[in-house]
Coordinates of C-alpha atoms and ligand atoms in Angstrom, one line a residue:
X1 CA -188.0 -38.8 -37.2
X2 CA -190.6 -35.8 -38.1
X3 CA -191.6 -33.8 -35.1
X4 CA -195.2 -34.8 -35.1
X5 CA -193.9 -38.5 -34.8
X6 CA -191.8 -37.8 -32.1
X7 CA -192.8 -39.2 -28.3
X8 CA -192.5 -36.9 -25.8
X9 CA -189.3 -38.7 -24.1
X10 CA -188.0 -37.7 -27.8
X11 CA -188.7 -34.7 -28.1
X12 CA -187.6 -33.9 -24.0
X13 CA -184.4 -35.3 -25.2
X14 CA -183.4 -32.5 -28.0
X15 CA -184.3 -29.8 -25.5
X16 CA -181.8 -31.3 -23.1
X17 CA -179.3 -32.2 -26.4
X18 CA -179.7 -27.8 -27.0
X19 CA -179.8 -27.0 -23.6
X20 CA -176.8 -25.0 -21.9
X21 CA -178.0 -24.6 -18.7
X22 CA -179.9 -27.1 -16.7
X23 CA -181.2 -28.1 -13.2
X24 CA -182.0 -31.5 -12.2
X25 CA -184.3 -31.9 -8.6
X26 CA -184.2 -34.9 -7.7
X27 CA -186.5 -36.7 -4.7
X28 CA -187.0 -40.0 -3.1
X29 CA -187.9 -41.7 -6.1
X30 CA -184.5 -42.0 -8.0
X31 CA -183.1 -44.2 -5.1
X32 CA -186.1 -46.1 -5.0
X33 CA -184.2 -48.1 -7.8
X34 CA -181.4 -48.6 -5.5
X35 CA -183.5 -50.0 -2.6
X36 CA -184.1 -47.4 -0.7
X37 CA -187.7 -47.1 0.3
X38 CA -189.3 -43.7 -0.6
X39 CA -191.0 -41.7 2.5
X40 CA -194.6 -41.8 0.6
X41 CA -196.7 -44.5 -1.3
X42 CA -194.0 -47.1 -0.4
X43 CA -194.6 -50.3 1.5
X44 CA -192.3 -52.9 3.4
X45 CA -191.0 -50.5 5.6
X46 CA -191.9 -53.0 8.3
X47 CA -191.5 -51.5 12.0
X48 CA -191.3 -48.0 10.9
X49 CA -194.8 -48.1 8.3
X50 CA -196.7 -47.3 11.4
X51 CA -194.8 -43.8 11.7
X52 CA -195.0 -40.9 9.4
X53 CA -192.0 -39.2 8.5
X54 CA -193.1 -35.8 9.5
X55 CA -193.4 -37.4 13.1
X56 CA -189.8 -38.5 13.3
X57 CA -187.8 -36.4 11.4
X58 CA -188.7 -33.5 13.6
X59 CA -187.3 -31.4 16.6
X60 CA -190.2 -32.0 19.1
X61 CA -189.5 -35.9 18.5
X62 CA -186.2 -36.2 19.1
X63 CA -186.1 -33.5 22.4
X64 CA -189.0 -36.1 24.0
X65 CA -187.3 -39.3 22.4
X66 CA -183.7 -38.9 21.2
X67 CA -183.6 -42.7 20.7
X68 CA -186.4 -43.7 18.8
X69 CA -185.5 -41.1 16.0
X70 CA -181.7 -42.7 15.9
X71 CA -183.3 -46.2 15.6
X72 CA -185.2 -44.7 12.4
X73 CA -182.0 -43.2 11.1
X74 CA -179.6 -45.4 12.1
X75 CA -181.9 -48.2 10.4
X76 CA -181.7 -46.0 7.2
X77 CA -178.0 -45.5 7.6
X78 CA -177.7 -49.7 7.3
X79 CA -180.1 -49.8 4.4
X80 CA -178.4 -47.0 2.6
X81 CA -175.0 -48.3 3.1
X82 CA -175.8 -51.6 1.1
X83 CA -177.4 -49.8 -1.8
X84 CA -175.5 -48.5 -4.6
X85 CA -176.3 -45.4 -7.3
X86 CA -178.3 -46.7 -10.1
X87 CA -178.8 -46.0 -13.9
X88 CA -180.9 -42.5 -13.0
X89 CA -177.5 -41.7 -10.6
X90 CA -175.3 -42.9 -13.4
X91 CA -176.9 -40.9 -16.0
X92 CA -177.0 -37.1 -14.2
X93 CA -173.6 -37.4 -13.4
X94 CA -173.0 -38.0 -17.0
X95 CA -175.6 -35.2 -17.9
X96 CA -173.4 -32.9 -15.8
X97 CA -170.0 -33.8 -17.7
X98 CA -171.8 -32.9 -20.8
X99 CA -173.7 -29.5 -20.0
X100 CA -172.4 -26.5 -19.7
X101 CA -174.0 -24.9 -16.4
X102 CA -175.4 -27.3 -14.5
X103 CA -176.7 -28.3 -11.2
X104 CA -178.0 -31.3 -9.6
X105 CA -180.6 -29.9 -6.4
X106 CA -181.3 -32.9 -3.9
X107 CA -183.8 -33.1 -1.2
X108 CA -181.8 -36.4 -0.6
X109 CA -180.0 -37.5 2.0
X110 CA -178.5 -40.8 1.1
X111 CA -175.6 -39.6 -0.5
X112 CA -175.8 -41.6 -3.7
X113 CA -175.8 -39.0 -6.6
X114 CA -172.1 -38.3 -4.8
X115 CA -171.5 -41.4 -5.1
X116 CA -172.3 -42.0 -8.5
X117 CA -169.8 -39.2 -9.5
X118 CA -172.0 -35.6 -9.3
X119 CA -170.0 -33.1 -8.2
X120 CA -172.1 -29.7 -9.0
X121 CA -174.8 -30.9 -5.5
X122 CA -177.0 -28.7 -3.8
X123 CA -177.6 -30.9 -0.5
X124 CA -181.3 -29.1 0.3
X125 CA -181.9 -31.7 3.1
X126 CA -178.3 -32.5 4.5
X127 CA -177.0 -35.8 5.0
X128 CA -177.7 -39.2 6.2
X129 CA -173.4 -39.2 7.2
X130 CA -172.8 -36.2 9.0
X131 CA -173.9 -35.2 12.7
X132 CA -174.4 -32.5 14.7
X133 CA -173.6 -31.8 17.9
X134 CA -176.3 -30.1 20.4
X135 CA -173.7 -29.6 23.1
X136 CA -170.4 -27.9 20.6
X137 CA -172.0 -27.2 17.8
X138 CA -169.4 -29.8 16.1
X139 CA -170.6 -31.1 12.1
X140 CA -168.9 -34.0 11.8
X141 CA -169.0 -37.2 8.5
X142 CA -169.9 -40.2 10.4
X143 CA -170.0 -43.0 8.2
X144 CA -169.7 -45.8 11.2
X145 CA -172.6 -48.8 10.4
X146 CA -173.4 -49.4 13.1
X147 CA -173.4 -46.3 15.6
X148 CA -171.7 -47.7 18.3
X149 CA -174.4 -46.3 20.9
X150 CA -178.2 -44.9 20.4
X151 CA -178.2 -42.1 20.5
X152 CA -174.7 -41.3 19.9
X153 CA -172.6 -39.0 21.4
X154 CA -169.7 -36.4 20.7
X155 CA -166.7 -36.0 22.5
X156 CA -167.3 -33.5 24.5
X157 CA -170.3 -35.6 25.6
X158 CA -172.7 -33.2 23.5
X159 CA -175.4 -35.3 22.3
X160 CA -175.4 -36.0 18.5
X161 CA -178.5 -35.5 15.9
X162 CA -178.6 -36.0 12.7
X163 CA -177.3 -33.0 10.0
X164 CA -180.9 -33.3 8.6
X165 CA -182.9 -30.4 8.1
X166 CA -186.2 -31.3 9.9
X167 CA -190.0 -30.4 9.7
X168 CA -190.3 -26.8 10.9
X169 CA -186.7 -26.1 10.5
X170 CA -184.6 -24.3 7.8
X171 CA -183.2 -25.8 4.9
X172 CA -179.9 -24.2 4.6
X173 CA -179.9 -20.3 3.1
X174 CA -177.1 -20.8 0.3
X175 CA -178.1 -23.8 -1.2
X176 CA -182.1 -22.7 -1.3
X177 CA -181.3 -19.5 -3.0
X178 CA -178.6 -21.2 -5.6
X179 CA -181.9 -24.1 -6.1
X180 CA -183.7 -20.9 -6.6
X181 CA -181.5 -19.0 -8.8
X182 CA -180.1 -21.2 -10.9
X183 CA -183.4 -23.0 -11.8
X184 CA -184.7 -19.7 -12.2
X185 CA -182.5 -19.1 -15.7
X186 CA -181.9 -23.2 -16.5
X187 CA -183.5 -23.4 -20.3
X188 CA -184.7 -27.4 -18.4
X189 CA -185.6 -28.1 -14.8
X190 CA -185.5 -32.1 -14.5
X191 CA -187.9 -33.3 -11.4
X192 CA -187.4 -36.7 -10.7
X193 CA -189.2 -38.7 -8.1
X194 CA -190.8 -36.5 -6.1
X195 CA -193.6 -36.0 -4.6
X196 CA -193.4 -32.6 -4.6
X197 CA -195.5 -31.6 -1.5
X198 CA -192.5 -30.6 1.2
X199 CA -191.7 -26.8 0.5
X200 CA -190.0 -25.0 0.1
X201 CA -188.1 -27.5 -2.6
X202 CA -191.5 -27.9 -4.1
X203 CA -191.6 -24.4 -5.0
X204 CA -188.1 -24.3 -7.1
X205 CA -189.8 -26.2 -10.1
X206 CA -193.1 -23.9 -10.1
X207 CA -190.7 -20.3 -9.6
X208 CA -188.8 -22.1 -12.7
X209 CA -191.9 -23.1 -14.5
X210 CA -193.2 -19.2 -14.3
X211 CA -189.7 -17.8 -15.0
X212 CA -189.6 -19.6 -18.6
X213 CA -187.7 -23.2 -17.5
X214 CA -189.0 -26.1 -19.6
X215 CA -190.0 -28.7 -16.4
X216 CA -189.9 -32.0 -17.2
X217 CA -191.5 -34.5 -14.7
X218 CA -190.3 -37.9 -14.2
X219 CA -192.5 -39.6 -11.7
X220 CA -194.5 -43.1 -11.4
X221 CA -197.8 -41.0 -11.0
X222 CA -198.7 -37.3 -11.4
X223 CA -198.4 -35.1 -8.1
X224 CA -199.3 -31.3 -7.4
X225 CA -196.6 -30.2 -10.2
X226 CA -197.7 -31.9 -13.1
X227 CA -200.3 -29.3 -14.3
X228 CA -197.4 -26.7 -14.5
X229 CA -194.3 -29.2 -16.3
X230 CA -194.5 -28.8 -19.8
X231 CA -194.0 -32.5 -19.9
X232 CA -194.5 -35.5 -17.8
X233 CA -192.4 -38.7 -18.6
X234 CA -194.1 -41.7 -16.6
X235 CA -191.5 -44.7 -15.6
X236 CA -189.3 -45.3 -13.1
X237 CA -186.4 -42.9 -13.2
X238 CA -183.6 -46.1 -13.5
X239 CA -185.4 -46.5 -16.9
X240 CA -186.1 -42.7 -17.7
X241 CA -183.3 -41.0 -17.2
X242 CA -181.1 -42.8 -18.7
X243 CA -183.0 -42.9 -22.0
X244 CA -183.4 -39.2 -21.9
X245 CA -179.8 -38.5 -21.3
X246 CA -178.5 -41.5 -23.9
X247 CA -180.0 -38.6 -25.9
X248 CA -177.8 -35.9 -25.2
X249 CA -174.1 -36.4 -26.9
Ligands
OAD1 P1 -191.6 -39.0 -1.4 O1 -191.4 -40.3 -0.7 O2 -192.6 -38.0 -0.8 O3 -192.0 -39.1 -2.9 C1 -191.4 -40.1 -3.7 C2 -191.9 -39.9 -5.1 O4 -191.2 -40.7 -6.0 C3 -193.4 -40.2 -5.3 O5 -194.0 -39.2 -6.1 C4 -193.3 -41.5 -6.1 O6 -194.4 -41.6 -7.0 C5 -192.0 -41.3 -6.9 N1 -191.4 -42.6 -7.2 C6 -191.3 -43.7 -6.5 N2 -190.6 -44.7 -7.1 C7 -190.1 -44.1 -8.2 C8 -189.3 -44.5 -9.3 N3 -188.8 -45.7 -9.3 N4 -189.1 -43.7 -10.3 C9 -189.6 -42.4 -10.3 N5 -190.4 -42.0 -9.4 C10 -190.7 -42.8 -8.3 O7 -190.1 -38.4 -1.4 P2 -189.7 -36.8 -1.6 O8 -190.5 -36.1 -2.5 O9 -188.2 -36.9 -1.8 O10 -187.5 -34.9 4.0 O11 -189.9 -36.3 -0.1 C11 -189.6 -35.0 0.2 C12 -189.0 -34.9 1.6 O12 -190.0 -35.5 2.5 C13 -187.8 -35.8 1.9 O13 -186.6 -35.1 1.5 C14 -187.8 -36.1 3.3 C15 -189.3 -36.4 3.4 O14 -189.8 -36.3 4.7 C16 -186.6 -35.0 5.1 O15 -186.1 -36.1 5.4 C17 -186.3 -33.8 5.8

């Protein structure tokens, strides 16, 4: 097909075939095809629509209610646990066996791109299956459906939170600067369902974007970052992705 025929999808699709070095961010939105509800713009969240995340996932909520944040994890920890990776998964873990340097940054915590076989993970948000413990310091995996007690509790009687990096805290310093870095010199940046307004992870696709990186959105809707990607592929990511990496061989 002539270049002046070519959709966009196609034409995303022979950058990534050339590419050697590419960065994948990835957001609520690829799960959503899993069943995991996204934090924004989603509905049938039942008890927990009346809360915004920013007022859970936060430090000030869990020192005045250490319970009523577990309930809204430990209800994600269920959903999450009967979900598994779909096609968008599937398809960047494949994308990774196939290019050179690559690197999948998440702001998820749900642990499917793991799950669907990436290896090369920069976890910008930590984990739905580890804790932390206030009292020892202890980070522990804690896979147990359902926490035995709310809120949980370490061994040495320490109470548990989760390892989630929380509004007003800081995401961890490695994994930010290798988002940073590496995105920085990717020939593509892949952003896929998110809505790119929690920084700093907002601000790896725009530093990329300025630094030369082809950004390719892959959203439901436009957000803030679709005036700076050099193209936006509307769809859900289960369909997307996989088309734009069947692609690539
Ligand atoms: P959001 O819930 O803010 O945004 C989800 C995005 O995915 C929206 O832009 C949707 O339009 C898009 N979307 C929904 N379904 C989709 C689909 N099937 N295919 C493609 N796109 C789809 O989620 P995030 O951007 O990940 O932080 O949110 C960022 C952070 O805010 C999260 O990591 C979380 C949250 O509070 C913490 O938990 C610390």
């Amino acid at each position: 097909m002539s270049s002046d025929t070519a959709t966009p999808l196609e034409d995303v699709a022979v950058r990534l075939r050339a590419a050697r070095r590419v960065v994948a961010l990835t957001g609520a939105g690829v799960s959503a095809e899993s069943g995991v509800p996204t934090f924004r713009g989603s509905s049938g969240e039942g008890l927990w629509e009346k809360f915004r995340p920013e007022d859970l996932a936060n430090p000030d909520a869990f020192a005045r209610d250490p319970a009523l944040v577990w309930r809204w994890y430990a209800w994600r920890r269920e959903l999450v646990a009967g979900c598994r990776p779909n096609p968008a998964h599937d398809a960047l873990a494949a994308l990774e066996r196939r290019v050179p340097e690559f690197l999948l940054v998440t702001q998820n915590v749900d642990g499917l791109h793991a799950s669907a076989g990436s290896q090369r993970i920069a976890e910008l948000h930590g984990s739905l299956w580890r804790t932390r413990c206030l009292g020892c310091g202890a980070i522990a995996e804690d896979r147990r459906v359902p926490l035995p007690e709310l809120p949980p509790r370490c061994g040495c009687g320490g109470l548990l939170r989760p390892d989630i990096v929380w509004f007003g805290e800081s995401l961890p310093e490695a994994e930010l600067v290798r988002g940073f870095e590496t995105a920085a010199v990717a020939e593509v940046v892949l952003v896929i369902g998110t809505s790119s307004i929690v920084y700093p992870a907002a601000a790896i696709p725009q530093h990329a974007a300025r630094s030369g990186a082809f950004v390719v959105e892959i959203n439901l809707e436009p957000t803030p970052l679709t005036p700076h990607a050099g193209a936006f592929l509307s769809g859900p990511a289960a369909v997307i992705v996989p088309q734009l990496v069947g692609g690539v061989s």
